Amino acid sequence: MLVFAASDKGGTGRSVTSSNVAYRRALAGDDVCYLDFDFGSPTAAAVFDVPGASRGVASAGLHSHLQGRHTEPHRIDVWAESEHDELRYRPTGSGRLVLLPGDRDGGEFAIGKDTVRRCVNLFLQLESEFDVVVVDLSAGRSYAVDMVLEATAQPELQGVLSRWLVFHRWTHQHVIAAHGLVFGERGIVAGGVERGHDKGALRDSIRFVRAAVPDPESPLWSHVPLAQSEWMRKCDRDLTELAAELELGYARLLGKIPLEPVLQWREQLITDEDVLASKVAGMATRQALEELAAALVDDEAWERQ
Amino acid sequence: MAPPDRDRRPILCGEVRTSVLRTSEALTARTAAQLLNLRPDEHVLLSERPNLRVASPQLLTGVDCRLPSLNGSRPRAVGTVAARAVLTEGRVLQASAFARLVPGGGDHRKPWGHYLLRPGVVEPLGRHQDGEFTEGFLAAAPLPGGVLNPGAVAERLLDEVLRHRLLDQRAPFKSGRTRLRWVALPAAGDGVTSIERFTVAADGLRTVALRVAPADPSAVAALCEDLALHDWLLTTLVALVERSRLGSGDREAVLTALRPVVDHLLHLWMPGARVPDVLSGVWETLERRPGFSRQWQALVQRIRDQVALQTVSLPRPVLADS
Ligand SMILES: Nc1ncnc2c1ncn2[C@@H]1O[C@H](COP(=O)(O)OP(=O)(O)O)[C@@H](O)[C@H]1O
Ligand SMILES: [Mg+2]
């Protein structure tokens, strides 16, 4: 399965949340591969705590692979190379967790026929090796988004299951922006149709994920004055309404990750150690990530219209 | 002192890339021949004994490159790399590329006509050291750009075939690709073929160094394809058995996971089946240690035991007799 992680803006939580989902799929036993297609800011390796690659690798990253400068894109075995204490040993029963980092000196680039061909080859190869292939895409209707829309429209990829996760924060502007990214005139659906995708099928393969959602009921806010608490509840209700109007409502919602203080401070994977032993991260966050990772591969969650 | 160039027997170098064919059903001989019909003017090679193997015609790629070396000397070399694609039992696809380094190419590049008359020959311009080349070529790291790289030729060919319209892109099980890079140096003295090195680097690259009796270069390349095929089979079987969590509680889940192994892989093991006698020493060595077939048979036995157990304990068999 190919999973494309998109967002209209940077800083939404796309990389951190999708990395955590990749990690949880691997814990569940899937062989997982994570591709850093955020060519402008390839930081996925930092989330996985891989030394020397936190801002991308010096050579043979995905960027130079897609441009034909390196036949073999660099692969990082996260279980073997991560410096994170909890990641260094592969838990029994878990699957592989492999990261294909970007290049340090990347940047967006124009897409030619050859780039698309290399991209198709890469997807086909990884899909035949891994259960889940997560592709972290540059924000907005970027070159990266265009390239994967083009690639997935090719006949060779018709037999391959593709799913899109669109990440957004839980604010008025972010909800509107996420709607625009998917359904707007220059959105993913329109761009896909232009490239030969079936409109209905493409729409049905897109789900939204709300990241860093403040929960008015959370103990974090238990000491705020009543008026403020009332106000937060009202905002939440209004946003829920707005989301429903803009087709980001329940039917297209795949997951909701609470605002997590640990992630506020540091881009990282939330391990069970963080939650259960040292208790620095919230149980609710772990639970939400776990549910999102399960929903990703749950066909029923993708059949809701 | 090194012997003069013209007395040196050429060394061979190449790389094999092996992948599952991404199709739900193994191809028949006819469709396999269609798939590998890569040159309209030449036929594919088809052999049905002891198992089905189809090979594409040979393709040539012109190269004007540097020879790898560890000391950075990197002499220039010009010629052609020969490549072909091979499909075993309609299921496992390999792309194999190799070149023969023939010394005595002079100091200057000749017109392409000269090189085209020598398919699969690369001529170093000026002097080079076989030892330097071998070490540089087999070094685990990816070969730098601009350097003689049969692996890149093989990779392009593999990707091209794997994208063919005949394939539905649905492989029956997940598996990775393997890369096997090899050199064959002339055997000294009595000229007996032997294997000097078979290593697996951290990045998965297999490197093989052979000493070979005088033999047709394509027969040596075919031997390396056979090594690569069986190395891939074993690697893939180990990974699939591990994934099935054989030995853990849920028998039915284990069997579901192993079913494609039984259907698509177990009958493919035939080491050395097509290797000519002068080269067969290599398989004899590998069978003694590390003992490829021993490991394969042990895994197969475990799988068969599971299937048998399950058939006994279930009211109706989950797997047909295999
Ligand atoms: N659930 C969350 N709660 C709090 N902060 C979060 C959460 N998810 C992500 N963040 C933080 O938001 C910032 C942006 O996240 P990131 O994943 O890098 O965004 P993007 O990839 O969309 O640019 C990071 O500092 C990250 O740690
Ligand atoms: Mg990011």
XYZ file of C-alpha atoms and ligand atoms in Angstrom:
655
model
C 0.000 0.000 0.000
C 1.220 3.507 -0.858
C 0.311 6.220 1.641
C 0.752 9.853 0.647
C 1.008 12.355 3.485
C 0.071 15.867 2.376
C -0.789 19.183 3.987
C -1.580 22.635 2.723
C 0.881 24.364 4.996
C 4.182 23.537 6.647
C 4.234 23.017 10.385
C 0.904 21.187 10.540
C 2.279 18.008 12.079
C 2.374 16.018 8.845
C 5.898 14.613 9.249
C 5.711 13.910 12.946
C 2.290 12.269 12.789
C 2.984 10.199 9.677
C 6.331 9.044 11.115
C 4.546 7.931 14.247
C 2.004 6.072 12.153
C 4.815 4.357 10.237
C 6.426 3.376 13.535
C 3.160 1.963 14.903
C 2.524 -0.048 11.713
C 5.991 -1.553 12.073
C 5.284 -2.400 15.726
C 2.118 -4.130 14.546
C 4.252 -6.376 12.337
C 4.109 -4.669 8.949
C 7.235 -4.061 6.926
C 7.213 -0.306 6.591
C 9.160 2.130 4.506
C 9.106 5.916 4.942
C 10.059 8.205 2.059
C 11.039 11.814 2.638
C 9.578 13.612 -0.386
C 9.595 16.957 1.417
C 12.313 18.182 -0.894
C 12.484 21.682 0.545
C 12.882 20.540 4.141
C 13.773 16.864 4.495
C 13.607 16.408 8.238
C 11.980 13.016 8.646
C 15.254 11.450 9.786
C 15.260 13.777 12.789
C 11.941 12.339 13.941
C 13.397 8.822 13.768
C 16.495 10.045 15.597
C 18.942 8.870 12.969
C 22.311 10.530 13.456
C 23.946 12.317 10.554
C 20.771 12.498 8.496
C 18.589 14.855 10.481
C 18.530 17.462 7.718
C 18.800 14.899 4.928
C 21.859 12.989 3.712
C 24.875 14.422 1.884
C 24.414 12.216 -1.181
C 22.142 9.556 -2.691
C 18.995 10.901 -1.060
C 15.647 10.611 -2.817
C 16.096 13.968 -4.430
C 19.190 12.967 -6.373
C 17.782 9.512 -7.049
C 14.696 10.934 -8.742
C 16.898 13.215 -10.802
C 18.915 10.235 -11.970
C 22.136 11.113 -10.178
C 22.161 7.947 -8.048
C 20.829 4.527 -9.004
C 20.479 3.360 -5.405
C 18.681 5.679 -3.022
C 20.214 5.598 0.440
C 18.334 3.369 2.898
C 18.392 3.680 6.642
C 17.369 0.733 8.782
C 15.773 2.606 11.670
C 15.976 -0.322 14.117
C 19.716 -0.551 13.487
C 20.709 3.079 13.114
C 18.460 5.118 15.354
C 20.028 6.616 18.460
C 16.739 6.547 20.292
C 16.987 4.099 23.193
C 13.618 2.566 22.467
C 14.254 2.173 18.744
C 17.665 0.634 18.808
C 16.389 -2.874 19.309
C 13.795 -4.286 17.006
C 10.919 -5.534 19.165
C 9.928 -9.152 18.609
C 7.074 -9.517 16.195
C 7.667 -6.126 14.648
C 8.264 -5.548 10.971
C 11.073 -3.736 9.235
C 11.237 0.029 9.482
C 13.270 1.613 6.709
C 13.738 5.292 5.994
C 14.690 6.719 2.608
C 15.950 10.198 3.478
C 16.028 13.313 1.316
C 19.144 15.210 0.279
C 20.526 17.940 2.483
C 20.844 20.337 -0.426
C 17.556 19.426 -1.991
C 14.987 21.988 -2.966
C 12.060 21.605 -5.303
C 12.794 20.669 -8.887
C 10.996 20.584 -12.194
C 9.518 17.251 -13.188
C 10.241 15.666 -16.527
C 9.206 12.351 -18.008
C 12.320 10.678 -16.632
C 11.606 11.842 -13.098
C 8.121 10.378 -13.261
C 9.467 7.116 -14.667
C 11.982 6.861 -11.823
C 9.266 7.668 -9.340
C 7.021 4.911 -10.727
C 9.908 2.423 -10.607
C 10.652 3.384 -7.026
C 7.030 3.000 -5.923
C 6.654 -0.341 -7.696
C 9.848 -1.668 -6.206
C 9.109 -0.564 -2.660
C 5.512 -1.669 -2.825
C 6.595 -5.163 -3.785
C 8.947 -5.215 -0.803
C 7.010 -3.439 1.970
C 3.466 -3.697 3.293
C 3.183 0.025 3.840
C 5.089 2.744 1.997
C 4.566 6.204 3.530
C 5.493 9.174 1.334
C 5.890 12.502 3.158
C 5.148 15.232 0.581
C 6.212 18.908 0.543
C 3.425 21.224 1.692
C 0.823 22.648 -0.683
C 0.338 21.781 -4.335
C 4.080 21.262 -4.569
C 6.177 19.575 -7.237
C 6.214 16.544 -4.997
C 2.406 16.366 -5.027
C 2.292 16.859 -8.801
C 4.884 14.175 -9.329
C 3.079 11.519 -7.302
C -0.251 12.419 -8.933
C 1.430 11.942 -12.286
C 3.142 8.724 -11.189
C 0.028 7.145 -9.715
C -1.885 7.933 -12.923
C 0.464 5.675 -14.922
C -0.979 2.319 -15.991
C 1.675 0.337 -14.058
C 0.403 1.706 -10.758
C -3.278 0.993 -11.367
C -3.114 -2.306 -9.526
C -1.455 -0.734 -6.491
C -3.532 0.533 -3.589
C -2.919 4.234 -2.873
C -4.268 6.213 0.061
C -3.903 9.901 0.893
C -3.724 11.454 4.330
C -4.209 15.207 4.444
C -3.004 16.737 7.699
C -4.268 19.985 9.118
C -4.391 21.839 12.388
C -7.659 22.428 14.135
C -8.209 26.115 13.361
C -10.529 28.046 11.085
C -7.832 28.885 8.563
C -6.313 25.421 8.507
C -9.672 23.765 7.929
C -10.344 26.062 4.978
C -6.825 25.546 3.633
C -7.104 21.758 3.848
C -10.397 21.890 1.996
C -8.732 23.995 -0.704
C -5.781 21.629 -1.010
C -8.078 18.705 -1.705
C -11.199 20.091 -3.364
C -10.097 23.523 -4.622
C -9.678 24.604 -8.223
C -5.973 23.859 -8.033
C -6.437 21.065 -5.532
C -5.300 17.442 -5.440
C -8.526 16.100 -6.933
C -8.528 18.581 -9.833
C -4.820 18.007 -10.425
C -5.347 14.267 -10.390
C -8.246 14.392 -12.838
C -6.091 16.508 -15.171
C -3.574 13.688 -15.143
C -6.058 10.952 -15.863
C -7.214 9.878 -12.384
C -10.820 8.865 -11.916
C -12.421 11.661 -9.897
C -14.579 9.526 -7.646
C -11.863 6.982 -6.946
C -9.314 9.652 -6.118
C -11.733 11.482 -3.793
C -12.519 8.236 -2.028
C -8.831 7.566 -1.452
C -8.378 10.785 0.550
C -8.884 11.120 4.311
C -8.145 13.957 6.712
C -6.148 13.875 9.900
C -6.471 16.630 12.472
C -3.171 17.235 14.206
C -2.429 18.915 17.534
C -6.091 19.279 18.444
C -6.665 20.935 21.829
C -9.265 18.969 23.741
C -11.334 21.290 25.942
C -11.982 18.339 28.278
C -8.308 17.532 28.683
C -6.680 17.929 32.127
C -4.346 20.410 30.402
C -7.164 22.949 30.507
C -8.824 21.913 33.762
C -7.612 25.022 35.548
C -8.669 27.638 33.021
C -11.498 29.974 34.051
C -15.019 28.887 33.195
C -15.528 31.596 30.578
C -12.431 30.487 28.726
C -13.448 26.873 28.926
C -16.902 27.754 27.560
C -15.271 29.684 24.756
C -13.024 26.768 23.815
C -15.998 24.434 23.651
C -17.828 26.823 21.395
C -14.837 27.169 19.049
C -14.579 23.415 18.866
C -18.273 23.118 17.967
C -18.006 25.838 15.318
C -14.973 24.180 13.795
C -16.725 20.831 13.730
C -19.579 22.455 11.851
C -17.270 24.209 9.422
C -15.356 20.987 8.786
C -18.589 19.150 8.018
C -19.662 21.842 5.560
C -16.325 21.662 3.803
C -16.405 17.856 3.454
C -13.833 17.378 6.197
C -16.422 15.912 8.512
C -16.725 12.533 10.155
C -17.069 10.525 6.934
C -13.682 11.724 5.686
C -11.936 11.902 9.024
C -9.395 9.183 9.679
C -7.852 10.384 12.896
C -7.516 13.122 15.431
C -4.274 13.576 17.372
C -4.489 15.611 20.552
C -2.228 18.536 21.250
C 0.742 16.804 22.853
C 3.161 18.807 25.007
C 6.058 16.462 24.173
C 5.573 17.110 20.452
C 5.204 20.798 21.115
C 8.770 20.682 22.394
C 10.376 18.102 20.203
C 9.718 16.325 16.877
C 9.881 12.673 17.883
C 8.269 9.263 17.984
C 5.993 8.648 20.930
C 7.126 5.309 22.336
C 5.400 3.213 24.933
C 8.241 4.067 27.275
C 7.332 7.765 26.987
C 3.760 7.007 27.925
C 3.908 4.092 30.327
C 7.236 4.303 32.134
C 8.491 7.870 32.167
C 4.956 9.213 31.574
C 6.185 12.286 29.732
C 3.703 11.808 26.923
C -0.022 11.440 27.253
C -1.887 8.161 27.056
C -4.454 9.868 24.842
C -1.781 10.719 22.267
C -0.526 7.176 22.132
C -4.073 5.904 21.835
C -4.871 8.310 18.993
C -1.737 7.366 17.077
C -2.479 3.706 17.586
C -6.025 4.168 16.286
C -4.838 6.152 13.287
C -2.288 3.450 12.451
C -5.055 0.837 12.649
C -7.520 2.907 10.606
C -4.934 3.367 7.880
C -5.121 -0.318 6.973
C -8.778 -0.845 7.907
C -10.715 -1.082 4.642
C -13.978 -0.210 6.378
C -12.646 3.181 7.399
C -11.959 3.834 3.741
C -15.331 2.706 2.456
C -17.317 5.368 4.336
C -18.503 8.006 1.885
C 57.239 -7.793 -12.197
C 53.774 -7.771 -13.743
C 53.536 -9.655 -17.042
C 53.162 -7.541 -20.169
C 49.540 -6.623 -20.857
C 49.074 -8.850 -23.893
C 49.912 -11.977 -21.855
C 47.354 -11.273 -19.178
C 44.140 -13.231 -19.373
C 41.250 -10.797 -19.103
C 39.222 -10.563 -15.946
C 35.450 -10.538 -15.969
C 33.230 -8.394 -13.819
C 29.511 -8.063 -13.527
C 26.433 -7.670 -11.398
C 23.161 -9.551 -11.106
C 19.952 -8.085 -9.728
C 17.205 -10.463 -8.728
C 13.546 -9.757 -8.042
C 10.252 -11.541 -7.895
C 8.258 -11.047 -11.091
C 5.386 -8.756 -10.100
C 2.525 -10.819 -11.372
C -0.117 -12.832 -9.545
C 0.446 -15.947 -11.644
C 3.762 -17.302 -12.845
C 4.191 -16.741 -16.574
C 3.972 -19.597 -19.029
C 6.807 -20.224 -21.460
C 4.950 -18.328 -24.168
C 4.229 -15.178 -22.193
C 7.712 -15.284 -20.723
C 9.103 -15.290 -24.260
C 6.951 -12.280 -25.099
C 8.116 -10.465 -22.000
C 11.782 -10.987 -22.750
C 11.608 -10.355 -26.464
C 13.687 -7.240 -25.990
C 15.198 -7.147 -29.471
C 13.026 -7.640 -32.526
C 15.944 -9.048 -34.544
C 16.865 -11.810 -32.113
C 15.079 -14.653 -30.404
C 14.769 -15.350 -26.732
C 16.436 -18.479 -25.385
C 14.055 -20.971 -23.905
C 14.971 -24.063 -21.947
C 12.516 -26.354 -20.192
C 14.825 -28.855 -18.494
C 15.333 -29.271 -15.615
C 13.096 -26.246 -15.099
C 11.668 -23.464 -17.227
C 14.142 -20.719 -17.943
C 13.753 -17.991 -20.515
C 16.540 -15.549 -21.371
C 16.378 -12.374 -23.392
C 18.773 -11.696 -26.253
C 21.962 -9.956 -25.249
C 21.809 -6.159 -25.115
C 24.846 -3.909 -25.373
C 25.444 -0.612 -23.630
C 28.356 1.560 -24.721
C 30.497 2.889 -21.894
C 33.267 5.466 -21.713
C 34.095 5.479 -18.052
C 36.673 5.158 -15.311
C 37.682 1.892 -13.690
C 36.996 1.809 -9.973
C 39.961 1.524 -7.638
C 40.557 2.086 -3.960
C 43.653 4.266 -4.416
C 41.814 6.733 -6.632
C 43.905 6.171 -9.775
C 40.806 5.345 -11.867
C 42.116 4.758 -15.376
C 39.753 5.435 -18.270
C 38.157 2.541 -20.157
C 35.945 2.285 -23.232
C 33.808 -0.512 -24.627
C 30.458 -2.221 -24.217
C 28.700 -3.889 -21.286
C 26.648 -6.969 -22.197
C 23.334 -7.510 -20.409
C 20.404 -9.859 -20.471
C 17.260 -10.620 -18.520
C 16.496 -14.143 -17.318
C 13.215 -15.502 -15.993
C 13.125 -18.726 -13.997
C 9.890 -20.736 -13.821
C 7.981 -17.624 -14.859
C 8.468 -16.284 -11.344
C 11.956 -14.943 -10.568
C 13.404 -12.250 -12.785
C 17.078 -11.413 -13.036
C 18.976 -8.777 -14.928
C 22.601 -9.583 -15.412
C 25.289 -7.349 -16.874
C 28.976 -8.032 -17.321
C 32.113 -6.928 -19.113
C 35.470 -8.473 -19.924
C 38.390 -6.166 -19.207
C 40.756 -6.740 -22.093
C 44.103 -5.017 -21.686
C 46.076 -3.608 -24.583
C 43.522 -1.038 -25.706
C 46.294 1.470 -26.380
C 46.313 4.945 -24.914
C 43.585 6.555 -27.003
C 39.942 5.917 -27.588
C 39.165 4.235 -30.928
C 36.087 4.754 -33.140
C 32.914 3.032 -31.792
C 33.031 0.550 -34.692
C 36.056 -1.022 -33.021
C 34.215 -1.583 -29.750
C 30.994 -2.766 -31.353
C 32.904 -5.629 -32.928
C 33.829 -6.740 -29.399
C 30.532 -7.136 -27.549
C 30.915 -7.230 -23.780
C 34.539 -6.081 -23.913
C 35.822 -3.003 -22.127
C 39.327 -1.828 -22.962
C 41.279 0.127 -20.381
C 43.277 2.959 -21.935
C 46.768 2.844 -20.509
C 47.780 0.523 -17.687
C 45.692 -0.742 -14.829
C 46.214 -3.204 -11.992
C 43.806 -6.140 -11.739
C 44.124 -6.168 -7.958
C 43.330 -2.488 -7.645
C 40.348 -2.881 -9.908
C 38.967 -5.912 -8.061
C 39.171 -4.253 -4.674
C 37.635 -1.007 -5.938
C 34.893 -2.812 -7.784
C 33.898 -5.079 -4.904
C 34.056 -2.372 -2.225
C 30.696 -2.399 -0.469
C 29.829 1.254 -0.957
C 27.802 2.262 -4.012
C 30.116 2.818 -6.982
C 30.772 6.491 -7.603
C 29.296 8.169 -10.690
C 31.247 7.883 -13.932
C 32.749 4.544 -12.936
C 32.204 1.232 -14.763
C 28.952 0.021 -13.215
C 27.283 -3.093 -14.627
C 24.859 -2.915 -11.689
C 23.364 0.313 -12.997
C 22.922 -1.293 -16.422
C 21.257 -4.309 -14.810
C 19.012 -2.136 -12.657
C 17.714 -0.184 -15.646
C 17.007 -3.394 -17.510
C 15.263 -4.955 -14.518
C 13.037 -1.905 -14.030
C 12.209 -1.827 -17.708
C 11.092 -5.456 -17.791
C 9.216 -5.165 -14.494
C 7.079 -2.374 -15.927
C 5.910 -4.453 -18.882
C 2.211 -4.370 -19.723
C 2.004 -8.161 -19.401
C 2.485 -7.873 -15.648
C -0.390 -7.045 -13.306
C 2.027 -5.733 -10.646
C 0.562 -8.045 -8.004
C 3.257 -10.269 -6.591
C 1.975 -13.167 -4.452
C 4.258 -12.216 -1.555
C 6.434 -9.321 -0.430
C 10.128 -9.613 -1.141
C 13.156 -7.451 -1.730
C 15.672 -7.253 -4.521
C 19.173 -8.562 -4.155
C 22.355 -7.346 -5.798
C 25.292 -9.631 -6.420
C 28.477 -8.040 -7.739
C 31.188 -10.359 -8.988
C 34.618 -10.612 -10.529
C 36.187 -13.663 -12.113
C 39.963 -13.793 -12.283
C 41.816 -16.412 -14.285
C 42.671 -19.458 -12.203
C 46.385 -19.948 -11.698
C 48.360 -23.054 -12.589
C 46.126 -26.085 -13.049
C 43.200 -23.806 -13.850
C 40.648 -25.219 -11.434
C 37.584 -23.052 -10.819
C 37.084 -21.942 -7.231
C 35.335 -19.313 -5.158
C 37.535 -16.981 -3.141
C 34.954 -14.789 -1.514
C 31.244 -14.570 -0.924
C 30.283 -11.758 1.419
C 27.165 -9.851 2.323
C 27.762 -6.204 3.184
C 25.671 -4.171 5.618
C 23.731 -2.562 2.768
C 22.798 -5.987 1.395
C 25.276 -6.041 -1.476
C 26.658 -9.522 -2.171
C 30.203 -9.629 -3.466
C 31.712 -12.677 -5.083
C 35.260 -13.269 -6.298
C 35.929 -16.326 -8.440
C 38.966 -17.960 -9.962
C 37.862 -19.563 -13.204
C 39.228 -22.087 -15.626
C 39.193 -20.909 -19.229
C 35.496 -20.731 -20.103
C 33.063 -18.789 -22.195
C 32.417 -15.422 -20.469
C 28.668 -15.847 -20.748
C 28.945 -19.232 -18.993
C 30.718 -17.516 -16.091
C 27.998 -14.849 -16.044
C 25.377 -17.622 -16.052
C 27.086 -19.251 -13.070
C 26.822 -15.937 -11.210
C 23.150 -15.675 -12.182
C 22.647 -19.133 -10.696
C 24.403 -18.103 -7.469
C 22.335 -14.932 -7.313
C 19.103 -16.819 -7.952
C 19.687 -19.250 -5.104
C 20.961 -16.566 -2.775
C 17.744 -14.622 -3.485
C 15.604 -17.728 -2.927
C 17.212 -18.425 0.411
C 17.087 -14.780 1.500
C 13.436 -14.536 0.517
C 12.470 -17.818 2.161
C 14.190 -16.855 5.417
C 12.383 -13.502 5.412
C 8.986 -15.047 4.650
C 9.339 -17.723 7.314
C 10.322 -15.064 9.828
C 7.341 -12.919 8.874
C 4.977 -15.861 9.163
C 6.027 -16.150 12.826
C 6.375 -19.857 12.401
C 6.546 -21.385 15.849
C 4.298 -18.752 17.395
C 0.751 -19.471 18.513
C -1.602 -18.768 15.642
C -1.247 -21.764 13.318
C -3.828 -20.684 10.813
C -2.246 -17.247 10.370
C 1.130 -18.914 9.939
C -0.253 -21.158 7.234
C -1.927 -18.307 5.401
C 1.392 -16.493 5.409
C 3.255 -19.562 4.180
C 0.834 -20.533 1.484
C 2.435 -18.359 -1.265
C 5.806 -19.819 -0.305
C 4.536 -23.309 -0.948
C 2.795 -22.289 -4.157
C 5.506 -20.154 -5.690
C 8.937 -20.810 -4.235
C 9.643 -24.291 -2.984
C 10.019 -25.921 -6.386
C 12.596 -23.412 -7.604
C 15.622 -24.778 -5.752
C 18.029 -26.390 -8.247
C 21.541 -25.165 -7.604
C 24.018 -25.727 -10.389
C 21.415 -27.191 -12.727
C 22.811 -25.494 -15.796
C 26.392 -24.883 -14.746
C 28.960 -26.517 -17.064
C 31.350 -29.027 -15.471
C 34.445 -26.795 -15.669
C 32.733 -24.294 -13.368
C 30.904 -26.649 -11.023
C 33.592 -26.480 -8.315
C 31.999 -23.281 -7.066
C 28.751 -24.934 -6.073
C 30.586 -27.832 -4.436
C 32.440 -25.370 -2.219
C 29.318 -23.425 -1.306
C 27.424 -26.589 -0.491
C 30.140 -27.630 1.944
C 30.193 -24.232 3.600
C 28.008 -22.257 4.267
C 25.798 -25.090 2.946
C 23.079 -23.335 1.002
C 21.045 -26.446 0.326
C 21.246 -27.637 3.938
C 19.696 -24.381 5.131
C 17.087 -24.452 2.391
C 16.108 -28.068 3.129
C 15.841 -27.363 6.837
C 13.474 -24.469 6.223
C 11.425 -26.449 3.745
C 11.137 -29.270 6.272
C 9.836 -26.875 8.933
C 7.246 -25.542 6.528
C 6.131 -29.013 5.473
C 5.851 -30.110 9.104
C 3.586 -27.155 9.843
C 1.417 -27.955 6.851
C 1.218 -31.595 7.871
C 0.329 -30.747 11.476
C -2.360 -28.394 10.353
C -3.863 -30.899 7.936
C -4.059 -33.452 10.736
C -5.680 -31.097 13.240
C -8.213 -29.484 10.912
C -11.423 -31.061 9.657
C -10.542 -30.064 6.101
C -7.110 -29.398 4.667
C -6.082 -25.778 4.331
C -3.347 -26.540 1.887
C -3.441 -28.926 -0.985
C -0.724 -31.578 -0.932
C 2.410 -29.943 -2.252
N 0.009 16.426 18.212
C 0.889 17.438 18.350
N 0.889 18.215 19.449
C 1.765 19.222 19.571
N 2.699 19.528 18.668
C 2.754 18.793 17.544
C 1.861 17.720 17.324
N 2.161 17.157 16.125
C 3.201 17.856 15.636
N 3.565 18.833 16.485
C 4.672 19.773 16.337
O 4.360 20.690 15.306
C 5.544 21.073 14.621
C 5.368 20.832 13.129
O 5.239 19.446 12.909
P 5.831 18.739 11.623
O 5.425 17.333 11.671
O 7.267 19.044 11.461
O 4.996 19.543 10.526
P 5.028 19.455 8.929
O 5.696 18.205 8.538
O 3.590 19.515 8.583
O 5.765 20.675 8.480
C 6.665 20.251 15.203
O 7.347 21.008 16.122
C 5.936 19.108 15.865
O 6.665 18.554 16.924
Mg 7.751 18.084 7.702
